[in-house]
Coordinates of C-alpha atoms in Angstrom, one line a residue:
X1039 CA 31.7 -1.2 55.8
X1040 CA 29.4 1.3 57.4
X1041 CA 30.3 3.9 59.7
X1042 CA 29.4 3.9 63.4
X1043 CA 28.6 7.5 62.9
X1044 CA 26.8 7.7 59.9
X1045 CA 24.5 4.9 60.6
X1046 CA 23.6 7.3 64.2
X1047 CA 23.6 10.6 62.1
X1048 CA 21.5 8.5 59.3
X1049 CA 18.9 7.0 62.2
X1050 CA 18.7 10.4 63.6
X1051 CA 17.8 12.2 60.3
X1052 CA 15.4 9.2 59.3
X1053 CA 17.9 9.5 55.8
X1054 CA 19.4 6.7 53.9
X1055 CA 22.8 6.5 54.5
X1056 CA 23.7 7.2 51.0
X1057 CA 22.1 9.9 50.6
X1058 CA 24.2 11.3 54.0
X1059 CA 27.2 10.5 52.4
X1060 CA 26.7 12.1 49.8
X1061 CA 25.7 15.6 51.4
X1062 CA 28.6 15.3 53.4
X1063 CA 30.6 14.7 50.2
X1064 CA 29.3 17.8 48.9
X1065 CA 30.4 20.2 52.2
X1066 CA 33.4 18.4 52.5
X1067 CA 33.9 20.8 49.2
X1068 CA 34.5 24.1 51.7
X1069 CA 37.7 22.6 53.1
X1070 CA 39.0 21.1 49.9
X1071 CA 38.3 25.1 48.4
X1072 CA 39.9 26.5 51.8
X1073 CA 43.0 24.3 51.6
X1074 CA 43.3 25.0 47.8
X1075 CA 42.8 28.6 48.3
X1076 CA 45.3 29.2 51.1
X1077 CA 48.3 26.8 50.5
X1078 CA 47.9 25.9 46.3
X1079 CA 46.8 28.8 44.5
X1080 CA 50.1 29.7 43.8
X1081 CA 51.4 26.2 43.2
X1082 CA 52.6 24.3 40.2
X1083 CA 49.8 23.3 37.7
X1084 CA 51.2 19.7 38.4
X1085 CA 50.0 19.6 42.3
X1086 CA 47.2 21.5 42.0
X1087 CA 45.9 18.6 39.4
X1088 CA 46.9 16.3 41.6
X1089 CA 45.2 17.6 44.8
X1090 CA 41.9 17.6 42.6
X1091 CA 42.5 14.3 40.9
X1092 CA 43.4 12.6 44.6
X1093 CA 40.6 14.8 46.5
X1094 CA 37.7 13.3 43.4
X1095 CA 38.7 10.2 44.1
X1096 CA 38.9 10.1 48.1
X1097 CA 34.9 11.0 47.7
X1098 CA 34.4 8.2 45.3
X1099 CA 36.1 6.0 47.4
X1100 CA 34.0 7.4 50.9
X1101 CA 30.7 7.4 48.7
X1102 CA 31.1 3.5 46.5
X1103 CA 33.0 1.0 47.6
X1104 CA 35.2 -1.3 45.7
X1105 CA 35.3 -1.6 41.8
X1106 CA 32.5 1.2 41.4
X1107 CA 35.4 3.6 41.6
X1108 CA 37.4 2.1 38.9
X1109 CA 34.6 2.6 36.2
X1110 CA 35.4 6.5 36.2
X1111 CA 38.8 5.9 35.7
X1112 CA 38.4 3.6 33.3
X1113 CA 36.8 5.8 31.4
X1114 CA 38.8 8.9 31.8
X1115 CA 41.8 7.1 30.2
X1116 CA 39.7 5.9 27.7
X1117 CA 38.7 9.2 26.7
X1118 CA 42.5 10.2 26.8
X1119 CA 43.7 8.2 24.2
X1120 CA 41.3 8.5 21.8
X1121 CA 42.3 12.3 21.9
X1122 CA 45.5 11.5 21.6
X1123 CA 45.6 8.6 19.0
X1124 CA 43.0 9.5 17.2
X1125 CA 43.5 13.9 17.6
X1126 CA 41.3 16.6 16.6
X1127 CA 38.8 14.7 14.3
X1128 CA 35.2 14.1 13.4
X1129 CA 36.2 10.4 14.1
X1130 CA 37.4 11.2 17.8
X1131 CA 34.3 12.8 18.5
X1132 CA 32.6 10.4 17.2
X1133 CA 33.9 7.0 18.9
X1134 CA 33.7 9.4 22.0
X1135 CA 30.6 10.1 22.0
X1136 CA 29.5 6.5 21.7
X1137 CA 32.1 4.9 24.2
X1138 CA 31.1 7.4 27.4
X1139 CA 27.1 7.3 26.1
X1140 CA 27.4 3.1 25.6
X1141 CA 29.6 2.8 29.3
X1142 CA 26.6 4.8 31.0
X1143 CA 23.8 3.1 29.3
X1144 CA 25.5 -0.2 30.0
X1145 CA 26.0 0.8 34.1
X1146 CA 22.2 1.5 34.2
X1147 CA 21.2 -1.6 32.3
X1148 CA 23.2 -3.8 34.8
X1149 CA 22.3 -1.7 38.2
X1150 CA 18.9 -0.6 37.7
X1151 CA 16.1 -0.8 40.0
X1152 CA 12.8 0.1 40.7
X1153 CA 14.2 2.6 43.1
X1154 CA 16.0 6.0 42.8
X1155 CA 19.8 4.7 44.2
X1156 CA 23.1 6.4 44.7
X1157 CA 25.4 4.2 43.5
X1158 CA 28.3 5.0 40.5
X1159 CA 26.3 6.0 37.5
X1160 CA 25.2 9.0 39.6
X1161 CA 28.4 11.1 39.5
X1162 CA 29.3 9.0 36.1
X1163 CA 26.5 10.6 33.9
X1164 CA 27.5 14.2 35.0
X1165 CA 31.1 13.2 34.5
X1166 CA 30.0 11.1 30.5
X1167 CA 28.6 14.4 29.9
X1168 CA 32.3 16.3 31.0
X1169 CA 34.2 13.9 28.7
X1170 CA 31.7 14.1 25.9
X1171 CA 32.4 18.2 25.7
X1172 CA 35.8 17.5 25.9
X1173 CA 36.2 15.8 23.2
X1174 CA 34.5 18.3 21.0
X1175 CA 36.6 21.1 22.7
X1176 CA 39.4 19.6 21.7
X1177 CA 38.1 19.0 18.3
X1178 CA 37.3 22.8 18.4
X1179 CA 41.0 23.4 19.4
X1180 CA 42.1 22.5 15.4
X1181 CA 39.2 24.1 14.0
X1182 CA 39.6 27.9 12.3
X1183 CA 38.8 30.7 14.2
X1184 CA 35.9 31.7 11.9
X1185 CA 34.8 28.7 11.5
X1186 CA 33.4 28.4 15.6
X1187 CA 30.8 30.6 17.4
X1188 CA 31.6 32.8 20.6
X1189 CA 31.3 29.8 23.0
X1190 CA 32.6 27.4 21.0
X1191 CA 35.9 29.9 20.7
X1192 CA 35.4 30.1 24.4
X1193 CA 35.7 26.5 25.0
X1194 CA 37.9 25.3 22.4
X1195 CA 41.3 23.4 23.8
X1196 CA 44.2 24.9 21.1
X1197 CA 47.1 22.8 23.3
X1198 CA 47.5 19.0 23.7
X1199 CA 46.6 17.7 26.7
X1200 CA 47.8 15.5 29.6
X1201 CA 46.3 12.6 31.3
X1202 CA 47.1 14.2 34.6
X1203 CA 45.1 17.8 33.6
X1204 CA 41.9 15.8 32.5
X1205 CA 42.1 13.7 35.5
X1206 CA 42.1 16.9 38.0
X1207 CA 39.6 18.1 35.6
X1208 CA 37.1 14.8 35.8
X1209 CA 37.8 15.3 39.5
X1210 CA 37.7 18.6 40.6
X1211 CA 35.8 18.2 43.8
X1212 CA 33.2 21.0 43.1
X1213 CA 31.7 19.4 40.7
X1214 CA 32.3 16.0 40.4
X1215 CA 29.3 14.0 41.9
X1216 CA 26.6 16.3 41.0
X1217 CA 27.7 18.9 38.8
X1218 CA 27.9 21.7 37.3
X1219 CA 28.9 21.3 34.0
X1220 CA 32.0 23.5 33.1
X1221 CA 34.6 23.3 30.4
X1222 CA 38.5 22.0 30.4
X1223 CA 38.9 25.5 29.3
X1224 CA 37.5 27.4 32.4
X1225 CA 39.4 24.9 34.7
X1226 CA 42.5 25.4 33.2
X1227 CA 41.5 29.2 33.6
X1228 CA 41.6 28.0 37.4
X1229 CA 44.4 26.1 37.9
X1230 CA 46.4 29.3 36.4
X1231 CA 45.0 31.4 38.7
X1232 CA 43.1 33.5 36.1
X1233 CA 39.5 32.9 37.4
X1234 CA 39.9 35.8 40.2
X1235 CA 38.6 39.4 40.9
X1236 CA 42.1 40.3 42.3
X1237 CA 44.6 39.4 39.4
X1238 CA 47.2 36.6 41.3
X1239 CA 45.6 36.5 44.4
X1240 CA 43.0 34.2 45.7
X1241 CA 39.5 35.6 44.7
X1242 CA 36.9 37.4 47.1
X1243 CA 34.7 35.0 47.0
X1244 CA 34.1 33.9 50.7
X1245 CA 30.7 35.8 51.1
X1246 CA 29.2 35.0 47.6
X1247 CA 30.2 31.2 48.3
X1248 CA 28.6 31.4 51.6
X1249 CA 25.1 33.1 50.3
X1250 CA 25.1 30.4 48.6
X1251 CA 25.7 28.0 50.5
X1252 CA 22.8 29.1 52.9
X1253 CA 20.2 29.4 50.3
X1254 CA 21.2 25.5 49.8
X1255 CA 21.2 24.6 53.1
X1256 CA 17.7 26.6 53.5
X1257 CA 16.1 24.4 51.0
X1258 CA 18.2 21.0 53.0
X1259 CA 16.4 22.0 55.8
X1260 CA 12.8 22.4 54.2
X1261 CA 13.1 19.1 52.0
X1262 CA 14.5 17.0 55.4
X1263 CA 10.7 18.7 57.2
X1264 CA 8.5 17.9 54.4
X1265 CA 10.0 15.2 52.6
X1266 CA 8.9 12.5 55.2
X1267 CA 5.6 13.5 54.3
X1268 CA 5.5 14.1 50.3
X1269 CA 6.8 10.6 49.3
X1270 CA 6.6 9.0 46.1
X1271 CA 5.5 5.6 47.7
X1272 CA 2.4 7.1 49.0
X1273 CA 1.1 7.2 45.0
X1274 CA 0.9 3.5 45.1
X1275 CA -0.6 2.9 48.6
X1276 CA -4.7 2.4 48.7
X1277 CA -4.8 5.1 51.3
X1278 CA -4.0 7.5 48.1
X1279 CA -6.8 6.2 45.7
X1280 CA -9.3 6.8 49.1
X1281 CA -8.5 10.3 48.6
X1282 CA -10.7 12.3 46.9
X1283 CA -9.8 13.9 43.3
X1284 CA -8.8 16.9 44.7
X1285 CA -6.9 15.9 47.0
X1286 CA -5.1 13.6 44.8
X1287 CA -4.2 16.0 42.4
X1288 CA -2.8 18.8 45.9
X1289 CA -0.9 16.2 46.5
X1290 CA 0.6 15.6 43.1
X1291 CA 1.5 20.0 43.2
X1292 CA 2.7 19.5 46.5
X1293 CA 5.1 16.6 45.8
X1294 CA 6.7 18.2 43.2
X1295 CA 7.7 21.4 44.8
X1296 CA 9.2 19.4 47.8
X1297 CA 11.1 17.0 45.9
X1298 CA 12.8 18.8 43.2
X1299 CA 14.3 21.0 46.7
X1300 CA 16.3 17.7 46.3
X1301 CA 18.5 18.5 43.7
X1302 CA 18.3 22.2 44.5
X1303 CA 19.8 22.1 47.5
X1304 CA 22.7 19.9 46.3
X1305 CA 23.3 22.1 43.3
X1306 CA 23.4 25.6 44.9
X1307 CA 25.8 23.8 47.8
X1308 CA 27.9 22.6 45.1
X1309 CA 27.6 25.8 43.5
X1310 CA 29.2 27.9 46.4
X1311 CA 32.4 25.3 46.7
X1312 CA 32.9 26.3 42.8
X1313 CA 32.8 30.0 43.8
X1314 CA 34.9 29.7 46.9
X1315 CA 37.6 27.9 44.6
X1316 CA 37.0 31.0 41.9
X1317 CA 35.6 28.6 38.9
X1318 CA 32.1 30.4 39.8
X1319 CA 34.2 33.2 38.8
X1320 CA 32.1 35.1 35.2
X1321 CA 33.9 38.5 34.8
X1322 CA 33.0 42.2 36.0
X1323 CA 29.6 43.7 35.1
X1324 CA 29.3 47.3 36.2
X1325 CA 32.5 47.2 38.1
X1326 CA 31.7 44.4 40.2
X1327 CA 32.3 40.8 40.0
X1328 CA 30.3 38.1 39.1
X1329 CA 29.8 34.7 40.2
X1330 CA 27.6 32.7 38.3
X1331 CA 29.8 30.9 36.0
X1332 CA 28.4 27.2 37.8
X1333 CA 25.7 28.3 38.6
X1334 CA 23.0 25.3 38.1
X1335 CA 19.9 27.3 39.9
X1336 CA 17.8 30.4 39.1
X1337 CA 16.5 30.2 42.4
X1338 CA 14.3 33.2 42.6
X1339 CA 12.7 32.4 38.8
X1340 CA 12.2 28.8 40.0
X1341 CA 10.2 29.9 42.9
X1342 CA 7.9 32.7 40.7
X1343 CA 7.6 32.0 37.2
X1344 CA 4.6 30.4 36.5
X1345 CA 5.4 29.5 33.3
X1346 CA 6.7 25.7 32.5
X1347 CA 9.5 27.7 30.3
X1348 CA 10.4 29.5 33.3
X1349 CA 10.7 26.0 35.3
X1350 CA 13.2 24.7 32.6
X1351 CA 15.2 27.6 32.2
X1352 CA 15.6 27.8 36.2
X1353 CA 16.4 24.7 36.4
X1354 CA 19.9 22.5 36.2
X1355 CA 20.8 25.5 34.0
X1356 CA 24.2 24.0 33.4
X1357 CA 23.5 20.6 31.7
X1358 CA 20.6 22.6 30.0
X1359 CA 23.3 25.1 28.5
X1360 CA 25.6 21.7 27.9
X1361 CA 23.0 20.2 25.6
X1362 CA 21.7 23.0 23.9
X1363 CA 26.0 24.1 23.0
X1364 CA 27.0 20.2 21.8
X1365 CA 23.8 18.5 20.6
X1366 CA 21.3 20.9 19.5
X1367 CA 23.5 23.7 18.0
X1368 CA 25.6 20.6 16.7
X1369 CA 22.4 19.5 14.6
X1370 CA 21.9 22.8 12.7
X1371 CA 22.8 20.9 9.6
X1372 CA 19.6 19.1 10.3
X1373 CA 17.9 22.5 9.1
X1374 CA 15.1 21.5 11.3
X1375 CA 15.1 23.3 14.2
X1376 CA 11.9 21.0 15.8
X1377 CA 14.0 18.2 14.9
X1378 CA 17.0 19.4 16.8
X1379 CA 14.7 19.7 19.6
X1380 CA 13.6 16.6 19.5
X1381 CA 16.8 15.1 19.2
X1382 CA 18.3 17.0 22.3
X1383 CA 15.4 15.7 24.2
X1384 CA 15.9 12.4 23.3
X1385 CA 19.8 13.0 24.3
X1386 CA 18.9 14.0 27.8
X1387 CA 16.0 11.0 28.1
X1388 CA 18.6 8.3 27.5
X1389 CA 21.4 10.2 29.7
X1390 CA 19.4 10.5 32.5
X1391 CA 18.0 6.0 32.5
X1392 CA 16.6 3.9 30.3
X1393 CA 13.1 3.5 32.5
X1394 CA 10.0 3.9 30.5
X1395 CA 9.2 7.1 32.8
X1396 CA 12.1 9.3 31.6
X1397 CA 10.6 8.8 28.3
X1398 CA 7.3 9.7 29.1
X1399 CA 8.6 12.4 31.4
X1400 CA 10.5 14.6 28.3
X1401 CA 8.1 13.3 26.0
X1402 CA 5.1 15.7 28.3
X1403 CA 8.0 18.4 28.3
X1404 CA 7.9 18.9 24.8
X1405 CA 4.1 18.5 24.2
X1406 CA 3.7 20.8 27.1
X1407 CA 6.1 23.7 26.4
X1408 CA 4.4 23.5 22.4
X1409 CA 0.9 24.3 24.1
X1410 CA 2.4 26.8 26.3
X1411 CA 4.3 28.7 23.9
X1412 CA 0.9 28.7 21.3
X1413 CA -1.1 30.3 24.6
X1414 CA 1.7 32.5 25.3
X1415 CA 1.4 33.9 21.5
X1416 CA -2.7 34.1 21.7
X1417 CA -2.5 36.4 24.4
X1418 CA 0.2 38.1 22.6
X1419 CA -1.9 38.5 19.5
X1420 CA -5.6 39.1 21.2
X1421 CA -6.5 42.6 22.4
X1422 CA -8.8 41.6 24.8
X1423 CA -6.6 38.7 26.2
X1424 CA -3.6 41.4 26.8
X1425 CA -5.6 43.5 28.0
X1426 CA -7.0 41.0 30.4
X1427 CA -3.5 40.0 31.5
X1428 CA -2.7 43.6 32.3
X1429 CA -5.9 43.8 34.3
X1430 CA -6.2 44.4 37.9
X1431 CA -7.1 40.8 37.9
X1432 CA -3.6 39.7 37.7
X1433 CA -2.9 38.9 41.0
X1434 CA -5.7 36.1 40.8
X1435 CA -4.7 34.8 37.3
X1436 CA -1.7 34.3 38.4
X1437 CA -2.5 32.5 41.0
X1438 CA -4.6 30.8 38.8
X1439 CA -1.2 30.1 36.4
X1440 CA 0.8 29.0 39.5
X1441 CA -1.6 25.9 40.7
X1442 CA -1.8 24.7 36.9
X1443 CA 1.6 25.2 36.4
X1444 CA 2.9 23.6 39.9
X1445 CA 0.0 20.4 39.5
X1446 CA 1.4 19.5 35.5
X1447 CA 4.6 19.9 36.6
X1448 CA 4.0 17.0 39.1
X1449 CA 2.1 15.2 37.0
X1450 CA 4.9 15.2 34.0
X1451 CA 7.8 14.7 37.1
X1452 CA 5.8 11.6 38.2
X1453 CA 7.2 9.0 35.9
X1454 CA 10.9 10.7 36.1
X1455 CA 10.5 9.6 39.8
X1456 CA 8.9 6.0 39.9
X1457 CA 10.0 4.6 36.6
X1458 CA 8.5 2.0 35.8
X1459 CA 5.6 1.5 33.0
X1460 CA 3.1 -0.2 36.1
X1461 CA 3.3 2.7 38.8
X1462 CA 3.2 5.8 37.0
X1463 CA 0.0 3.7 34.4
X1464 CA -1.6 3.3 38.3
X1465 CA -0.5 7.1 39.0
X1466 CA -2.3 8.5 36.2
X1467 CA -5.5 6.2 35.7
X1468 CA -6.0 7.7 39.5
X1469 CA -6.2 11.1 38.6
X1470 CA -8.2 9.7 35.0
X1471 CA -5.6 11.0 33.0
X1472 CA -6.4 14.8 33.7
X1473 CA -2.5 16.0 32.3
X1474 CA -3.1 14.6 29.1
X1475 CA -6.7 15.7 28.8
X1476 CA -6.1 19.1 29.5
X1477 CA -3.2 19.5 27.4
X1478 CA -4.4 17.7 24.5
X1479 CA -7.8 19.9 24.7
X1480 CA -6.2 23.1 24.7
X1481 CA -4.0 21.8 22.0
X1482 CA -6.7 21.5 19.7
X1483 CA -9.1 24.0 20.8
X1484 CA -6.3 26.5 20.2
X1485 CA -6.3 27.0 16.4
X1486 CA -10.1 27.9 16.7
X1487 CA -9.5 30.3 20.1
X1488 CA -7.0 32.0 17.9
X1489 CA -9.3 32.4 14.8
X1490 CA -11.9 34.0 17.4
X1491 CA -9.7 36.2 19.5
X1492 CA -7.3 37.5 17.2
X1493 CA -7.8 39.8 14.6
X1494 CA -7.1 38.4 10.7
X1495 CA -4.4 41.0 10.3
X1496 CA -2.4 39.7 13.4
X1497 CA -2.8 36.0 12.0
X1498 CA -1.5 36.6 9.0
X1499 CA 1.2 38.9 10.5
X1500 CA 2.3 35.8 12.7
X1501 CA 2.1 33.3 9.9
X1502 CA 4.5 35.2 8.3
X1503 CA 7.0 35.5 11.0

C-alpha cells in the first residue's frame, strides 16, 4: 500500500512513485553509512553483516512488495551452495553462471513491458552480475598464484565462505539497487576495517562522499527540469513527425543528454554512500587518499569527450570493468580478440532485457566505435588531417565532433529506451535512417580516404602493426 506521503511528494514532483522510492532508497544510504561509521566500525564481522544483510532487505521490502523480495534471496542461497557443494571448480562456475543468467532472463520474460518499470529485476541484474563474479572469485581462491593476473589475484576469495558474509555482501546498501559493482574481496576489506585512510579508525571520507553527493544531486535537479520536456513518448506522437528534419534529429541530441542524467545521478549518489562507508576507498597516490574504488561515473569526460569511446569509457565504468575482467578476458582462449568483443557485447545485451532494442542498441555500439576507431587512425596516419586537427580550427571541429557525437548517440540510445521492434522502426524511418546511412558511408568510403590521405609508407607501417 502506498504512502500518504509519497503519493503528495510524487504529485508534487510530477514523478512516478517508484521512481521516488527508489531515490529515496538511495539517500537513505547516508544514514545507513553514518550509523555504520559511528557505532559498527569496530564491531564483530558477525553484526556488521547483519546490519547490511537486514538494512538490503528493509529497501527491498520499502521498494517491492510481497514475493518480489524473496527472488534475491532465493538466489543468494542458491549461489551459496553451489560454492560449497560443488567448491572451487570449472563446474561451479559454470552452473553459476547459467542459474543467476537463466533466473534474470526468466524475471524479464515474465514481467516485461513496453515500458521502462522499477520492479525486482532492477536491483536483481546488478546483484546476478555480483553473484556471477563471486563465483569465479572463489574459483580464483584455489587457483595458483601464477596462474591469475593482478586483478584476478586482487579479487580471488582464498577462505571458505559463509551464508551470512555473502548475504551482507548481496546487501550492502551502497550498492545494492543500482550498483556499483565491487568484489567479496574489497567488502570483506570493509567489514575488517581495512578500507580506511586512518589505519582502525573510521575513514575521512565525509567531504569526498559529500562532493559527490552534490554533483549527483546537481544532475537530479537538471533531469527533474528538463525531463518533462525530453520524453521518449513524444517520438511516437504525430506532433513529432510535423517537425521538421532538423528538428527531429535536435531533439533526438537533446534527449539523450537529458536522459542518460538519469542513471548518472543515481550512480554518483550511490557512489558517495560507498565512500562515506570507506568501500570508495583505492589507496594513496602522492600522499593523499583516493576514492574512486565505486566509482561508476567519469563525470567530467562524460560531459567533454566527443568521442563515442570516451562516452563508454565514462560511462557505468563499473559493470564495464566487470565484463571486460570475467567475460572478455575470460575468452582469451578464443584467440580472437573481435570475437571476445563480440561476445561481451552480446553478454551485456542479454543482461540488460531481452527487447529487440537492446540488441539493436549494442549492435550500433560496435559498428560505431569500429568506424570511429578507423577515423581516429586516418587522422593519425594523414599529415594534412593532423595537422588540420591541431589547427586553430579546432574549437569549431570540435564543435563539429560534439553535435555528431551527441545526435548518434541518441540515435543508437533510442531503441535501449523504447524497446520494442514497432517504435524504434517508426523512430528511425522518421529521421530516414540517417544513423545508419552515415555510418555505413563512412565505413566504406574509408579504405579509399585512407589510400588518398595517407602516405604508402604509413599504410604499410599500420598493416603491419
Amino acid at each position: 500500500m502506498a504512502a500518504p506521503w509519497l503519493e503528495n511528494l510524487s504529485e508534487s514532483l510530477g514523478s512516478p512513485e517508484p521512481a521516488v522510492r527508489l531515490i529515496f532508497s538511495i539517500l537513505i544510504g547516508y544514514p545507513f553509512a553514518l550509523v555504520y561509521r559511528s557505532f559498527l566500525f569496530h564491531q564483530p564481522p558477525t553484526i556488521i553483516h547483519l546490519f547490511h544483510t537486514f538494512s538490503g532487505l528493509a529497501l527491498a521490502t520499502f521498494n517491492f512488495a510481497g514475493s518480489q523480495i524473496y527472488h534475491s534471496a532465493v538466489c543468494i542461497l542458491v549461489q551459496f551452495l553451489m560454492l560449497r557443494l560443488m567448491g572451487r571448480t570449472v563446474t561451479a562456475v559454470l552452473s553459476s553462471f547459467s542459474f543467476q543468467m537463466l533466473y534474470l532472463l526468466a524475471g524479464y520474460y515474465y514481467t516485461a513491458t513496453e515500458e521502462y518499470d522499477i520492479k525486482w529485476t532492477m536491483p536483481h541484474c546488478v546483484l546476478t552480475l555480483k553473484l556471477i563474479g563471486l563465483a569465479f572469485d572463489y574459483y580464483d581462491g584455489g587457483r595458483e598464484p601464477a596462474e591469475l593476473s593482478s586483478q584476478q589475484k586482487s579479487a580471488a576469495l582464498p577462505s571458505v565462505l559463509s551464508l551470512l558474509e555473502v548475504c551482507g555482501f548481496s546487501y550492502f546498501y551502497g550498492g545494492f539497487l543500482v550498483g556499483p559493482q565491487f568484489t567479496l574481496r574489497s567488502y570483506q576489506r570493509l567489514v575488517a576495517g581495512e578500507l580506511s585512510d586512518c589505519p582502525g579508525k573510521p575513514p575521512n571520507s565525509v567531504a569526498p562522499a559529500l562532493k559527490r553527493f552534490s554533483l549527483g544531486f546537481l544532475f537530479l535537479i537538471i533531469f527533474a527540469i528538463f525531463s518533462p520536456h525530453y520524453q521518449e513518448s513524444y517520438y511516437l506522437t504525430d506532433e513529432y513527425d510535423a517537425q521538421p528534419f532538423w528538428y527531429r534529429c535536435v531533439f533526438i541530441l537533446i534527449w539523450a543528454k537529458i536522459i542518460l542524467y538519469k542513471y548518472v545521478c543515481c550512480w554518483l549518489i550511490a557512489e558517495g554512500v560507498c565512500i562515506l562507508t570507506g568501500l570508495g576507498y583505492n589507496g594513496m597516490r602522492d600522499g593523499k587518499p583516493q576514492w574512486d574504488a565505486c566509482a561508476n561515473m567519469k563525470v567530467w569526460l562524460f560531459e567533454t569527450t566527443p568521442l563515442f569511446g570516451g562516452t563508454i569509457a565514462s560511462f557505468n565504468i563499473n559493470t564495464n570493468a566487470w565484463a571486460a575482467r570475467h567475460v572478455f578476458k575470460r575468452l582469451k582462449f578464443l584467440g580472437n580478440k573481435m570475437l571476445s568483443h563480440v561476445s561481451t557485447l552480446f553478454f551485456l545485451t542479454i543482461w540488460h532485457g531481452l527487447h529487440s532494442g537492446y540488441i539493436l542498441c549494442f549492435s550500433m555500439e560496435f559498428f560505431i566505435i569500429t568506424v570511429e576507431r578507423q577515423a581516429q587512425a586516418l587522422v593519425q596516419d594523414s599529415p594534412m588531417l593532423s595537422k588540420l586537427a591541431n589547427s586553430s580550427l579546432y574549437p569549431l571541429i570540435y564543435v563539429i565532433q560534439q553535435f555528431i557525437h551527441w545526435l548518434f548517440m541518441g540515435y543508437a540510445l533510442v531503441p535501449f529506451c523504447i524497446f520494442t521492434y514497432d517504435k524504434w522502426l517508426k523512430v528511425y524511418t522518421s529521421v530516414y535512417f540517417c544513423g545508419h546511412v552515415f555510418f555505413l558511408v563512412a565505413f566504406l568510403i574509408m579504405p579509399y580516404l585512407r589510400k588518398a590521405l595517407v602516405p604508402r609508407k604509413e599504410r604499410s607501417q599500420h598493416k603491419q602493426d
